[in-house]
Short mmCIF file of C-alpha atoms and ligand atoms in Angstrom, two decimals:
data_model
loop_
_atom_site.label_atom_id
_atom_site.label_comp_id
_atom_site.label_asym_id
_atom_site.label_seq_id
_atom_site.Cartn_x
_atom_site.Cartn_y
_atom_site.Cartn_z
CA UNK A 1 253.54 23.38 205.23
CA UNK A 2 251.10 21.02 206.93
CA UNK A 3 247.50 20.11 206.12
CA UNK A 4 245.14 21.99 208.41
CA UNK A 5 242.81 19.03 208.75
CA UNK A 6 245.08 16.01 209.17
CA UNK A 7 248.63 17.30 209.69
CA UNK A 8 250.06 15.50 206.61
CA UNK A 9 252.31 17.34 204.14
CA UNK A 10 250.16 19.94 202.33
CA UNK A 11 250.10 20.21 198.52
CA UNK A 12 248.27 23.55 198.31
CA UNK A 13 247.80 26.60 200.54
CA UNK A 14 244.54 28.55 200.48
CA UNK A 15 245.18 31.93 202.16
CA UNK A 16 241.55 33.00 201.71
CA UNK A 17 240.51 30.14 203.99
CA UNK A 18 243.58 30.50 206.16
CA UNK A 19 244.31 26.87 205.32
CA UNK A 20 246.59 24.39 203.56
CA UNK A 21 245.53 20.90 202.48
CA UNK A 22 247.07 17.55 201.55
CA UNK A 23 245.68 15.83 198.42
CA UNK A 24 242.76 13.90 200.02
CA UNK A 25 241.75 16.87 202.19
CA UNK A 26 241.93 19.28 199.22
CA UNK A 27 239.71 16.95 197.19
CA UNK A 28 237.27 16.86 200.08
CA UNK A 29 237.30 20.66 200.31
CA UNK A 30 236.71 20.87 196.54
CA UNK A 31 233.82 18.40 196.77
CA UNK A 32 232.23 20.33 199.62
CA UNK A 33 232.35 23.58 197.65
CA UNK A 34 230.72 21.99 194.58
CA UNK A 35 228.12 20.09 196.63
CA UNK A 36 227.20 23.22 198.57
CA UNK A 37 226.83 25.26 195.40
CA UNK A 38 224.59 22.59 193.84
CA UNK A 39 222.39 22.09 196.89
CA UNK A 40 222.22 25.67 198.21
CA UNK A 41 221.27 27.05 194.82
CA UNK A 42 219.15 23.99 193.93
CA UNK A 43 221.02 23.62 190.64
CA UNK A 44 219.79 20.09 189.87
CA UNK A 45 218.87 16.82 191.58
CA UNK A 46 221.07 13.75 191.80
CA UNK A 47 219.05 11.81 189.22
CA UNK A 48 218.88 14.68 186.68
CA UNK A 49 220.87 14.37 183.47
CA UNK A 50 223.13 17.40 183.12
CA UNK A 51 224.82 18.60 179.95
CA UNK A 52 228.33 19.85 180.68
CA UNK A 53 229.59 22.40 178.14
CA UNK A 54 233.28 21.65 177.75
CA UNK A 55 235.96 23.78 176.11
CA UNK A 56 238.94 21.45 176.71
CA UNK A 57 240.24 23.87 179.37
CA UNK A 58 240.81 23.12 183.06
CA UNK A 59 237.54 24.44 184.51
CA UNK A 60 235.01 22.63 182.36
CA UNK A 61 236.95 19.34 182.34
CA UNK A 62 237.37 19.53 186.14
CA UNK A 63 233.61 20.06 186.41
CA UNK A 64 232.73 17.17 184.10
CA UNK A 65 235.23 14.92 185.90
CA UNK A 66 233.81 15.81 189.31
CA UNK A 67 230.16 15.37 188.33
CA UNK A 68 230.74 12.09 186.49
CA UNK A 69 232.85 10.61 189.25
CA UNK A 70 230.22 11.55 191.84
CA UNK A 71 227.54 9.59 190.02
CA UNK A 72 225.73 12.48 188.29
CA UNK A 73 224.28 11.41 184.91
CA UNK A 74 226.00 13.66 182.35
CA UNK A 75 226.52 14.25 178.66
CA UNK A 76 229.28 16.53 177.37
CA UNK A 77 228.92 19.16 174.66
CA UNK A 78 231.84 20.51 172.67
CA UNK A 79 231.23 23.26 170.12
CA UNK A 80 233.87 23.27 167.41
CA UNK A 81 234.12 26.94 166.48
CA UNK A 82 236.57 26.35 163.63
CA UNK A 83 239.28 28.52 165.18
CA UNK A 84 242.17 26.80 163.40
CA UNK A 85 244.70 24.95 165.57
CA UNK A 86 243.05 26.06 168.83
CA UNK A 87 239.76 24.31 168.02
CA UNK A 88 241.50 21.23 166.66
CA UNK A 89 243.53 20.71 169.85
CA UNK A 90 240.73 21.60 172.28
CA UNK A 91 238.35 19.20 170.50
CA UNK A 92 240.99 16.48 170.75
CA UNK A 93 241.33 17.09 174.51
CA UNK A 94 237.55 16.79 175.02
CA UNK A 95 237.28 13.66 172.89
CA UNK A 96 240.23 12.00 174.63
CA UNK A 97 238.77 12.86 178.06
CA UNK A 98 235.32 11.50 177.17
CA UNK A 99 236.84 8.29 175.82
CA UNK A 100 239.09 7.77 178.84
CA UNK A 101 236.15 8.31 181.22
CA UNK A 102 233.66 6.34 179.07
CA UNK A 103 231.34 9.37 178.78
CA UNK A 104 229.06 10.54 175.98
CA UNK A 105 230.27 13.66 174.15
CA UNK A 106 228.16 15.56 171.62
CA UNK A 107 230.13 17.63 169.13
CA UNK A 108 228.57 20.51 167.20
CA UNK A 109 230.70 21.67 164.30
CA UNK A 110 229.95 25.32 163.51
CA UNK A 111 231.45 25.01 160.02
CA UNK A 112 229.14 22.10 159.23
CA UNK A 113 226.11 23.87 160.70
CA UNK A 114 226.62 27.25 159.04
CA UNK A 115 229.09 26.76 156.22
CA UNK A 116 231.50 29.19 157.93
CA UNK A 117 234.08 29.08 160.69
CA UNK A 118 233.40 31.52 163.55
CA UNK A 119 236.13 34.00 162.44
CA UNK A 120 234.74 33.85 158.87
CA UNK A 121 231.21 34.52 160.15
CA UNK A 122 232.52 37.46 162.19
CA UNK A 123 234.33 38.95 159.18
CA UNK A 124 231.18 38.73 157.03
CA UNK A 125 228.93 40.40 159.58
CA UNK A 126 231.64 42.89 160.64
CA UNK A 127 231.62 41.95 164.31
CA UNK A 128 234.39 40.80 166.62
CA UNK A 129 235.08 37.08 166.68
CA UNK A 130 234.46 37.08 170.46
CA UNK A 131 230.94 38.48 170.15
CA UNK A 132 230.01 36.04 167.35
CA UNK A 133 231.60 33.20 169.33
CA UNK A 134 229.47 34.09 172.38
CA UNK A 135 226.30 34.18 170.29
CA UNK A 136 227.08 30.89 168.51
CA UNK A 137 227.95 29.12 171.78
CA UNK A 138 224.77 30.29 173.53
CA UNK A 139 222.66 29.27 170.53
CA UNK A 140 224.06 25.76 170.02
CA UNK A 141 224.26 25.06 173.74
CA UNK A 142 220.56 25.75 174.17
CA UNK A 143 219.54 23.98 170.97
CA UNK A 144 221.51 20.84 171.87
CA UNK A 145 220.25 20.87 175.47
CA UNK A 146 216.66 20.98 174.22
CA UNK A 147 217.28 18.19 171.72
CA UNK A 148 218.82 16.00 174.41
CA UNK A 149 216.13 16.98 176.93
CA UNK A 150 218.60 17.52 179.77
CA UNK A 151 217.55 19.09 183.07
CA UNK A 152 220.31 21.72 183.01
CA UNK A 153 223.42 22.95 181.24
CA UNK A 154 226.49 23.30 183.46
CA UNK A 155 229.42 25.51 182.54
CA UNK A 156 232.89 25.73 184.10
CA UNK A 157 232.73 29.40 185.18
CA UNK A 158 234.83 29.82 188.33
CA UNK A 159 235.11 32.50 191.04
CA UNK A 160 237.67 34.51 189.04
CA UNK A 161 235.39 34.52 185.96
CA UNK A 162 232.34 35.57 187.95
CA UNK A 163 234.08 38.23 190.06
CA UNK A 164 235.77 39.80 187.01
CA UNK A 165 232.49 39.78 185.05
CA UNK A 166 230.82 41.46 188.02
CA UNK A 167 233.55 44.10 188.20
CA UNK A 168 233.09 44.85 184.48
CA UNK A 169 229.31 45.02 184.86
CA UNK A 170 229.58 47.38 187.82
CA UNK A 171 232.16 49.63 186.16
CA UNK A 172 229.86 50.06 183.17
CA UNK A 173 226.59 49.87 185.12
CA UNK A 174 225.24 47.13 182.89
CA UNK A 175 221.84 46.99 184.58
CA UNK A 176 220.45 44.04 182.58
CA UNK A 177 223.59 41.94 183.08
CA UNK A 178 223.69 42.81 186.79
CA UNK A 179 220.06 41.70 187.11
CA UNK A 180 220.85 38.35 185.52
CA UNK A 181 224.32 37.57 186.91
CA UNK A 182 223.72 34.51 189.07
CA UNK A 183 225.02 30.93 189.41
CA UNK A 184 221.59 29.71 188.24
CA UNK A 185 219.59 31.00 185.32
CA UNK A 186 216.19 29.31 185.51
CA UNK A 187 214.55 27.69 182.49
CA UNK A 188 212.14 29.98 180.63
CA UNK A 189 210.20 29.79 177.37
CA UNK A 190 212.54 27.44 175.52
CA UNK A 191 215.66 28.48 177.43
CA UNK A 192 217.22 25.54 179.24
CA UNK A 193 218.30 26.06 182.88
CA UNK A 194 221.97 27.11 183.17
CA UNK A 195 224.13 26.49 186.22
CA UNK A 196 227.70 27.21 187.36
CA UNK A 197 228.65 24.67 190.06
CA UNK A 198 232.30 25.90 190.30
CA UNK A 199 231.45 29.53 191.00
CA UNK A 200 232.94 29.54 194.53
CA UNK A 201 236.23 27.92 193.48
CA UNK A 202 239.16 29.92 192.12
CA UNK A 203 241.06 29.28 188.91
CA UNK A 204 244.02 28.15 191.00
CA UNK A 205 241.81 25.58 192.76
CA UNK A 206 240.35 24.11 189.55
CA UNK A 207 243.91 23.93 188.19
CA UNK A 208 245.01 22.05 191.33
CA UNK A 209 242.05 19.67 190.92
CA UNK A 210 243.08 18.85 187.34
CA UNK A 211 246.73 18.32 188.27
CA UNK A 212 245.84 16.08 191.23
CA UNK A 213 243.36 14.04 189.14
CA UNK A 214 245.66 13.73 186.11
CA UNK A 215 243.24 15.51 183.76
CA UNK A 216 244.85 16.41 180.43
CA UNK A 217 243.49 19.85 179.61
CA UNK A 218 244.41 22.56 177.12
CA UNK A 219 246.41 25.36 178.70
CA UNK A 220 246.34 27.79 175.79
CA UNK A 221 243.70 30.50 175.71
CA UNK A 222 241.76 31.21 172.54
CA UNK A 223 243.99 33.29 170.19
CA UNK A 224 241.13 35.73 169.54
CA UNK A 225 241.78 38.48 172.05
CA UNK A 226 240.42 36.76 175.16
CA UNK A 227 239.09 40.25 175.90
CA UNK A 228 241.99 42.31 177.16
CA UNK A 229 239.68 43.96 179.69
CA UNK A 230 238.54 40.72 181.34
CA UNK A 231 242.21 39.75 181.82
CA UNK A 232 242.91 43.18 183.32
CA UNK A 233 239.97 42.84 185.73
CA UNK A 234 241.23 39.41 186.82
CA UNK A 235 244.70 40.85 187.43
CA UNK A 236 243.30 43.72 189.47
CA UNK A 237 241.22 41.36 191.60
CA UNK A 238 244.26 39.12 192.09
CA UNK A 239 246.21 42.09 193.43
CA UNK A 240 243.42 42.91 195.87
CA UNK A 241 243.19 39.25 196.86
CA UNK A 242 246.91 39.15 197.60
CA UNK A 243 246.64 42.05 200.03
CA UNK A 244 243.28 41.03 201.39
CA UNK A 245 242.53 37.31 200.94
CA UNK A 246 238.83 36.59 200.44
CA UNK A 247 238.12 39.79 198.47
CA UNK A 248 236.82 38.02 195.32
CA UNK A 249 234.52 35.79 197.35
CA UNK A 250 233.14 38.69 199.42
CA UNK A 251 232.65 40.83 196.32
CA UNK A 252 230.66 38.18 194.44
CA UNK A 253 228.77 36.57 197.32
CA UNK A 254 227.97 39.97 198.84
CA UNK A 255 226.55 41.10 195.50
CA UNK A 256 224.42 37.96 195.13
CA UNK A 257 223.06 38.25 198.66
CA UNK A 258 222.64 42.00 199.07
CA UNK A 259 222.53 43.81 195.76
CA UNK A 260 221.33 41.53 193.00
CA UNK A 261 217.72 41.20 194.21
CA UNK A 262 217.23 44.97 193.74
CA UNK A 263 218.71 44.84 190.25
CA UNK A 264 216.44 41.96 189.21
CA UNK A 265 213.37 43.77 190.52
CA UNK A 266 214.27 46.86 188.52
CA UNK A 267 215.06 44.88 185.35
CA UNK A 268 212.59 42.04 184.79
CA UNK A 269 213.71 39.44 182.22
CA UNK A 270 212.69 40.20 178.61
CA UNK A 271 209.70 38.35 177.15
CA UNK A 272 210.65 35.50 174.86
CA UNK A 273 208.89 34.04 171.85
CA UNK A 274 209.99 31.39 169.38
CA UNK A 275 212.14 32.42 166.39
CA UNK A 276 210.06 32.29 163.19
CA UNK A 277 212.89 30.51 161.36
CA UNK A 278 214.44 28.07 163.81
CA UNK A 279 212.04 27.92 166.77
CA UNK A 280 214.70 28.79 169.35
CA UNK A 281 213.79 31.37 172.02
CA UNK A 282 214.13 34.98 170.95
CA UNK A 283 213.09 38.48 172.00
CA UNK A 284 212.53 39.38 168.31
CA UNK A 285 210.56 37.65 165.56
CA UNK A 286 213.77 36.24 164.12
CA UNK A 287 216.53 35.30 166.57
CA UNK A 288 219.98 36.93 166.66
CA UNK A 289 221.61 33.76 165.34
CA UNK A 290 219.32 33.45 162.29
CA UNK A 291 219.69 37.17 161.54
CA UNK A 292 223.45 36.90 161.73
CA UNK A 293 223.55 33.82 159.53
CA UNK A 294 221.40 35.34 156.79
CA UNK A 295 223.53 38.49 156.89
CA UNK A 296 226.70 36.39 156.50
CA UNK A 297 225.14 34.52 153.56
CA UNK A 298 224.08 37.75 151.87
CA UNK A 299 227.60 39.14 152.32
CA UNK A 300 229.00 35.97 150.80
CA UNK A 301 226.62 36.15 147.80
CA UNK A 302 227.51 39.81 147.22
CA UNK A 303 231.18 38.88 147.34
CA UNK A 304 230.69 36.02 144.82
CA UNK A 305 228.65 38.26 142.45
CA UNK A 306 231.34 40.94 142.46
CA UNK A 307 233.98 38.30 141.93
CA UNK A 308 232.11 36.88 138.91
CA UNK A 309 231.85 40.35 137.42
CA UNK A 310 235.57 40.81 137.91
CA UNK A 311 234.95 43.47 140.57
CA UNK A 312 237.15 41.79 143.13
CA UNK A 313 240.46 40.23 142.32
P1 AMP B 401 234.71 31.05 178.31
O1 AMP B 401 233.59 31.91 177.90
O2 AMP B 401 235.60 30.62 177.17
O3 AMP B 401 235.46 31.53 179.51
O4 AMP B 401 234.03 29.68 178.77
C1 AMP B 401 233.12 29.62 179.82
C2 AMP B 401 232.47 28.25 179.84
O5 AMP B 401 231.76 28.05 178.61
C3 AMP B 401 233.46 27.10 179.91
O6 AMP B 401 233.80 26.80 181.24
C4 AMP B 401 232.68 25.98 179.27
O7 AMP B 401 231.77 25.42 180.20
C5 AMP B 401 231.86 26.69 178.19
N1 AMP B 401 232.55 26.65 176.87
C6 AMP B 401 233.55 27.46 176.42
N2 AMP B 401 233.91 27.11 175.17
C7 AMP B 401 233.15 26.07 174.79
C8 AMP B 401 233.05 25.25 173.61
N3 AMP B 401 233.84 25.46 172.54
N4 AMP B 401 232.13 24.25 173.59
C9 AMP B 401 231.31 24.04 174.66
N5 AMP B 401 231.37 24.77 175.79
C10 AMP B 401 232.27 25.76 175.87
ZN1 ZN B 402 216.43 31.50 164.85
#
């Protein structure tokens, strides 16, 4: 297999582009995809400081590595969700990466902030760990981004993530989500701008980037479900891609170009105020995070009272 651009031995084939690349040409292809996403969607300017939300996995570390080594001012954010061994190892990966690259990493420890790990919070409010995890991550990402006054928050969402989310949103006709699914969510009333510079690159391509750049990332997925349906949607799209290369890209980019504008017109973004308790943006008087936390604390108090009365053994 030869590189399409220079004829050297190729290290990766990309059927969807009818191409194969050697290491330097693949890295150039990768750079072009990220640069195009940033400039075409006006994600941020070269001098802007960007907060990269990192999980310790391949996508977000590839993104941070690429931005930092292309001169973008960055700060990393790792949210320690307190999910036992998984959080311990992923935090270690992020800290080791930041140290090796000489980059600033902010760590928010959910247990320190709330008094509970994410699974413990979920058990107290009787919700799934994944839904509480999503809420906690959104909350602390925005709060930290405001505190650090960054221009934007960048996440490692790739083409597979975005295409499978879109498939799920279409299958369930999630009108609000369809209206807002986009590589850029603009800043609004206390919400910091959110961007996804890797959204045109596949999981396989971000993996190749990490392997070629010697990035030590965590391979394991979170033990809490990792939503069986999102994995199924990714598998289905991979099967389509195999038969018809380029399907994921056409599905997502076609939606963004042709369909999304109608959805956003039909579903304008909700009005936001400031949470009465914490000041973060919210559609209600008290934000979802503060409501969840007080519910968890009440559940804990009720538990302790029963325990003291000998009601629970
Ligand atoms: P996920 O929802 O786990 O697929 O992650 C999507 C993106 O969210 C990742 O690419 C990261 O940018 C960000 N992210 C996930 N987990 C964390 C975490 N624990 N701390 C900070 N950012 C995270
Ligand atoms: Zn609040």
